[in-house]
Amino acid sequence: MERRAVLVDTDAGVDDAVALALLLSDPQIEIVGISTTQGNCSAEQAAMNVGRVLECAGVRDIPIAVGRQGPHDLPPSPHGRDGFGDLRSRMPSASSASLVSHGGDGDAGAFIARIGASRPGEVSLLALGPLSNLAGALELDRNALRNFRSVVVSGGMGLDDEVAAVRVRYPQFVDKGDTNTFIAPQAAARVAAAPGVFVWAGMNVTGLFRFSASEFFSRGSADGTPEPVPELLRAIHGKYVRYCSEYYGSREPIFTAHDGVAAAILAEPSVIRRSAVGVPYVTSQPRPALWGRRAVPPESGHQFVTALNEPGIHSRIRAVFGGSTNRASTV
């Protein structure tokens, strides 16, 4: 079977690392490039974080394009100042060999536009951070995102006619909004208005998953051999686990993996149980957030995921930590 080509745009926080690990471990996926954007950390730091994941995975030939510095200071992040839990001393350094290329001209928007134009309809784009780089690609070519087979976005809140259900199930997200949209709302609005085939994996579905840290971190490889990627993931999750456990009032240590869920959707679209076509738009109150208005008749190229195969997602995320299970942990 031919491998699927994927371009990843990421702000390289803790759950971005889970997403990258998931894609790198899938024999059906070929990552053809990675661009970094400011979000969980600076775009430059995100490139270093990506380099660490690639080095642990033994991969040295994926080009990396570093995005532009954003106009504003970053808000405090539960991912730490460096996006990886501020545990640099416990992680492998990103060697220069890991950062093979910076996309030619160093402009991540141009990098995205160029890859899409060079292989129209062949490459899927996975957007894991604020959408600044995608908006940059649209500045160069308004049809830049249409060249991709699909654009899977880890972001948004879901459909606006389901807001009541979202609030009942996890009210924190309605008030907090989607961090990726909050950081770069104008970029999100530009992407929302662009032509193309989009799949929005919003907080309405990625927020369902609370993974048990004790379950995921307790087991190493069966034969005791080192597992660099799972070891890296466990190391960078400390601060994030403490944050998630406190934020959700959990009695046991837990963590979320929004970007990991989005990566699982891209890798295996069959995990989508339900979705609906909608028209995305960005609101400003109480803070910037992206929602979808259900389209009747379906006239939009934007698909909003509304339900997932939760055990399937759980198994895929569990596997990147060095094991597998069919038990889903959701609330």
CSV table of C-alpha atoms in Angstrom, one decimal, residues 109-308:
chain,number,residue,atom,x,y,z
A,109,GLY,CA,4.1,30.1,4.8
A,110,ALA,CA,6.0,29.8,1.6
A,111,PHE,CA,7.1,26.3,2.6
A,112,ILE,CA,3.5,25.2,3.1
A,113,ALA,CA,2.4,26.8,-0.2
A,114,ARG,CA,5.3,25.3,-2.1
A,115,ILE,CA,4.7,21.7,-0.9
A,116,GLY,CA,1.0,21.9,-1.7
A,117,ALA,CA,1.7,23.3,-5.2
A,118,SER,CA,4.4,20.7,-6.0
A,119,ARG,CA,2.1,17.8,-5.2
A,120,PRO,CA,-1.5,19.0,-5.7
A,121,GLY,CA,-4.1,16.6,-4.2
A,122,GLU,CA,-1.4,14.3,-2.8
A,123,VAL,CA,-0.4,15.7,0.6
A,124,SER,CA,-2.5,16.0,3.7
A,125,LEU,CA,-1.8,19.0,6.0
A,126,LEU,CA,-2.1,18.6,9.8
A,127,ALA,CA,-2.3,21.9,11.6
A,128,LEU,CA,-1.6,21.5,15.4
A,129,GLY,CA,-1.0,25.1,16.5
A,130,PRO,CA,-2.2,28.7,15.8
A,131,LEU,CA,-2.9,29.0,12.1
A,132,SER,CA,-0.4,31.8,11.4
A,133,ASN,CA,1.7,29.8,8.9
A,134,LEU,CA,-1.4,28.6,7.0
A,135,ALA,CA,-2.6,32.3,6.8
A,136,GLY,CA,0.9,33.1,5.5
A,137,ALA,CA,0.5,30.6,2.7
A,138,LEU,CA,-2.8,32.2,1.8
A,139,GLU,CA,-1.1,35.6,1.6
A,140,LEU,CA,1.0,34.1,-1.2
A,141,ASP,CA,-1.8,32.2,-2.9
A,142,ARG,CA,-5.4,32.4,-1.9
A,143,ASN,CA,-5.8,28.8,-3.2
A,144,ALA,CA,-2.8,27.5,-1.4
A,145,LEU,CA,-4.7,25.2,1.0
A,146,ARG,CA,-6.9,23.9,-1.8
A,147,ASN,CA,-3.8,22.1,-3.2
A,148,PHE,CA,-3.8,19.7,-0.2
A,149,ARG,CA,-5.7,16.4,-0.2
A,150,SER,CA,-7.2,17.6,3.1
A,151,VAL,CA,-6.4,20.0,5.9
A,152,VAL,CA,-7.0,18.5,9.4
A,153,VAL,CA,-7.1,21.2,12.0
A,154,SER,CA,-6.7,20.6,15.8
A,155,GLY,CA,-8.8,23.6,16.8
A,156,GLY,CA,-12.2,25.1,17.0
A,157,MET,CA,-15.0,24.4,19.4
A,158,GLY,CA,-17.4,22.3,17.1
A,159,LEU,CA,-20.8,23.2,15.8
A,160,ASP,CA,-22.6,26.2,17.4
A,161,ASP,CA,-25.9,24.4,17.6
A,162,GLU,CA,-24.3,21.9,20.0
A,163,VAL,CA,-22.9,24.5,22.4
A,164,ALA,CA,-25.4,23.6,25.1
A,165,ALA,CA,-24.3,19.9,25.0
A,166,VAL,CA,-20.6,21.0,25.0
A,167,ARG,CA,-21.2,23.2,28.1
A,168,VAL,CA,-23.0,20.4,30.0
A,169,ARG,CA,-20.2,17.9,29.3
A,170,TYR,CA,-17.2,20.1,29.9
A,171,PRO,CA,-18.0,23.8,30.7
A,172,GLN,CA,-14.3,24.7,31.0
A,173,PHE,CA,-13.8,24.7,27.2
A,174,VAL,CA,-16.8,27.0,26.4
A,175,ASP,CA,-15.4,29.6,28.7
A,176,LYS,CA,-11.7,29.0,27.9
A,177,GLY,CA,-12.1,28.6,24.2
A,178,ASP,CA,-9.6,27.1,21.8
A,179,THR,CA,-6.1,28.3,22.6
A,180,ASN,CA,-5.0,28.1,18.9
A,181,THR,CA,-7.7,30.4,17.8
A,182,PHE,CA,-7.3,32.7,20.8
A,183,ILE,CA,-3.6,33.3,20.0
A,184,ALA,CA,-4.1,34.1,16.4
A,185,PRO,CA,-7.8,34.9,15.7
A,186,GLN,CA,-7.2,36.8,12.5
A,187,ALA,CA,-5.2,33.9,11.0
A,188,ALA,CA,-8.0,31.5,12.0
A,189,ALA,CA,-10.6,33.7,10.3
A,190,ARG,CA,-8.5,33.8,7.2
A,191,VAL,CA,-8.2,30.0,7.1
A,192,ALA,CA,-11.9,29.6,7.8
A,193,ALA,CA,-12.7,31.6,4.7
A,194,ALA,CA,-10.2,29.8,2.4
A,195,PRO,CA,-11.2,27.2,-0.2
A,196,GLY,CA,-10.2,23.6,0.4
A,197,VAL,CA,-11.2,20.4,2.1
A,198,PHE,CA,-11.0,20.9,5.9
A,199,VAL,CA,-11.6,18.6,8.8
A,200,TRP,CA,-12.0,20.4,12.2
A,201,ALA,CA,-11.1,18.3,15.2
A,202,GLY,CA,-12.4,20.7,17.8
A,203,MET,CA,-12.4,20.8,21.6
A,204,ASN,CA,-15.9,19.2,21.4
A,205,VAL,CA,-14.2,15.9,20.6
A,206,THR,CA,-10.6,16.2,21.6
A,207,GLY,CA,-11.6,17.5,25.0
A,208,LEU,CA,-13.4,14.2,25.7
A,209,PHE,CA,-10.3,12.3,26.5
A,210,ARG,CA,-8.6,12.2,29.9
A,211,PHE,CA,-5.7,9.8,29.8
A,212,SER,CA,-4.5,8.1,32.9
A,213,ALA,CA,-0.9,9.0,33.6
A,214,SER,CA,-0.4,6.1,35.9
A,215,GLU,CA,-1.6,3.7,33.2
A,216,PHE,CA,0.3,5.2,30.4
A,217,PHE,CA,3.6,5.9,32.2
A,218,SER,CA,3.9,2.7,34.2
A,219,ARG,CA,5.1,0.3,31.6
A,220,GLY,CA,8.3,0.2,29.5
A,221,SER,CA,9.2,-2.1,26.6
A,222,ALA,CA,8.5,-5.8,27.1
A,223,ASP,CA,12.2,-6.8,26.8
A,224,GLY,CA,13.6,-3.9,28.7
A,225,THR,CA,15.3,-2.2,25.7
A,226,PRO,CA,15.4,1.6,25.7
A,227,GLU,CA,12.5,3.3,24.0
A,228,PRO,CA,13.7,6.9,23.3
A,229,VAL,CA,10.4,8.3,22.0
A,230,PRO,CA,8.2,7.0,24.9
A,231,GLU,CA,10.8,8.0,27.4
A,232,LEU,CA,10.8,11.5,26.0
A,233,LEU,CA,7.1,11.7,26.1
A,234,ARG,CA,7.0,10.6,29.7
A,235,ALA,CA,9.7,13.1,30.7
A,236,ILE,CA,8.0,16.1,29.2
A,237,HIS,CA,4.5,15.4,30.6
A,238,GLY,CA,5.3,16.1,34.3
A,239,LYS,CA,4.2,19.8,34.4
A,240,TYR,CA,1.3,19.2,32.0
A,241,VAL,CA,0.0,16.3,34.0
A,242,ARG,CA,-0.1,18.4,37.2
A,243,TYR,CA,-1.9,21.2,35.3
A,244,CYS,CA,-4.5,18.9,33.8
A,245,SER,CA,-5.1,17.0,37.0
A,246,GLU,CA,-5.8,20.3,38.9
A,247,TYR,CA,-7.7,22.0,36.1
A,248,TYR,CA,-10.2,19.1,35.7
A,249,GLY,CA,-10.3,18.3,39.4
A,250,SER,CA,-9.1,14.7,38.9
A,251,ARG,CA,-8.3,12.6,41.9
A,252,GLU,CA,-5.8,10.6,39.8
A,253,PRO,CA,-3.0,12.1,37.6
A,254,ILE,CA,-4.4,12.6,34.0
A,255,PHE,CA,-3.5,14.4,30.8
A,256,THR,CA,-5.1,15.5,27.6
A,257,ALA,CA,-3.8,15.1,24.1
A,258,HIS,CA,-5.8,17.3,21.8
A,259,ASP,CA,-3.2,17.2,19.0
A,260,GLY,CA,-2.6,13.5,19.4
A,261,VAL,CA,-6.3,13.0,18.8
A,262,ALA,CA,-6.2,15.1,15.7
A,263,ALA,CA,-3.2,13.1,14.4
A,264,ALA,CA,-5.1,9.9,15.0
A,265,ILE,CA,-8.0,11.3,12.9
A,266,LEU,CA,-5.7,12.1,10.1
A,267,ALA,CA,-3.9,8.7,10.3
A,268,GLU,CA,-7.1,6.7,10.5
A,269,PRO,CA,-10.2,8.7,9.3
A,270,SER,CA,-12.4,5.7,10.1
A,271,VAL,CA,-12.2,6.7,13.8
A,272,ILE,CA,-14.7,9.4,13.0
A,273,ARG,CA,-18.1,8.1,14.0
A,274,ARG,CA,-20.1,11.3,13.1
A,275,SER,CA,-19.4,14.5,11.4
A,276,ALA,CA,-21.3,17.4,9.8
A,277,VAL,CA,-20.6,19.9,7.1
A,278,GLY,CA,-20.5,23.5,8.5
A,279,VAL,CA,-19.3,27.0,7.8
A,280,PRO,CA,-16.6,28.1,10.2
A,281,TYR,CA,-16.5,31.5,11.8
A,282,VAL,CA,-14.6,33.2,14.6
A,283,THR,CA,-16.3,34.9,17.5
A,284,SER,CA,-14.8,37.5,19.8
A,285,GLN,CA,-16.8,37.1,23.0
A,286,PRO,CA,-16.0,36.2,25.7
A,287,ARG,CA,-12.7,35.6,23.9
A,288,PRO,CA,-11.8,34.6,20.3
A,289,ALA,CA,-13.1,31.1,19.4
A,290,LEU,CA,-13.9,29.3,16.2
A,291,TRP,CA,-17.3,27.6,15.7
A,292,GLY,CA,-19.1,26.0,12.8
A,293,ARG,CA,-22.6,26.9,11.6
A,294,ARG,CA,-24.3,23.8,10.2
A,295,ALA,CA,-24.6,24.2,6.4
A,296,VAL,CA,-28.0,23.4,4.9
A,297,PRO,CA,-27.7,22.4,2.1
A,298,PRO,CA,-24.1,21.2,2.6
A,299,GLU,CA,-22.3,23.9,0.7
A,300,SER,CA,-19.0,24.1,2.6
A,301,GLY,CA,-15.8,22.2,2.3
A,302,HIS,CA,-15.5,22.2,6.1
A,303,GLN,CA,-16.3,19.0,8.0
A,304,PHE,CA,-16.7,19.2,11.8
A,305,VAL,CA,-16.1,16.1,13.7
A,306,THR,CA,-18.9,15.5,16.3
A,307,ALA,CA,-18.2,11.9,17.6
A,308,LEU,CA,-15.2,9.5,17.6
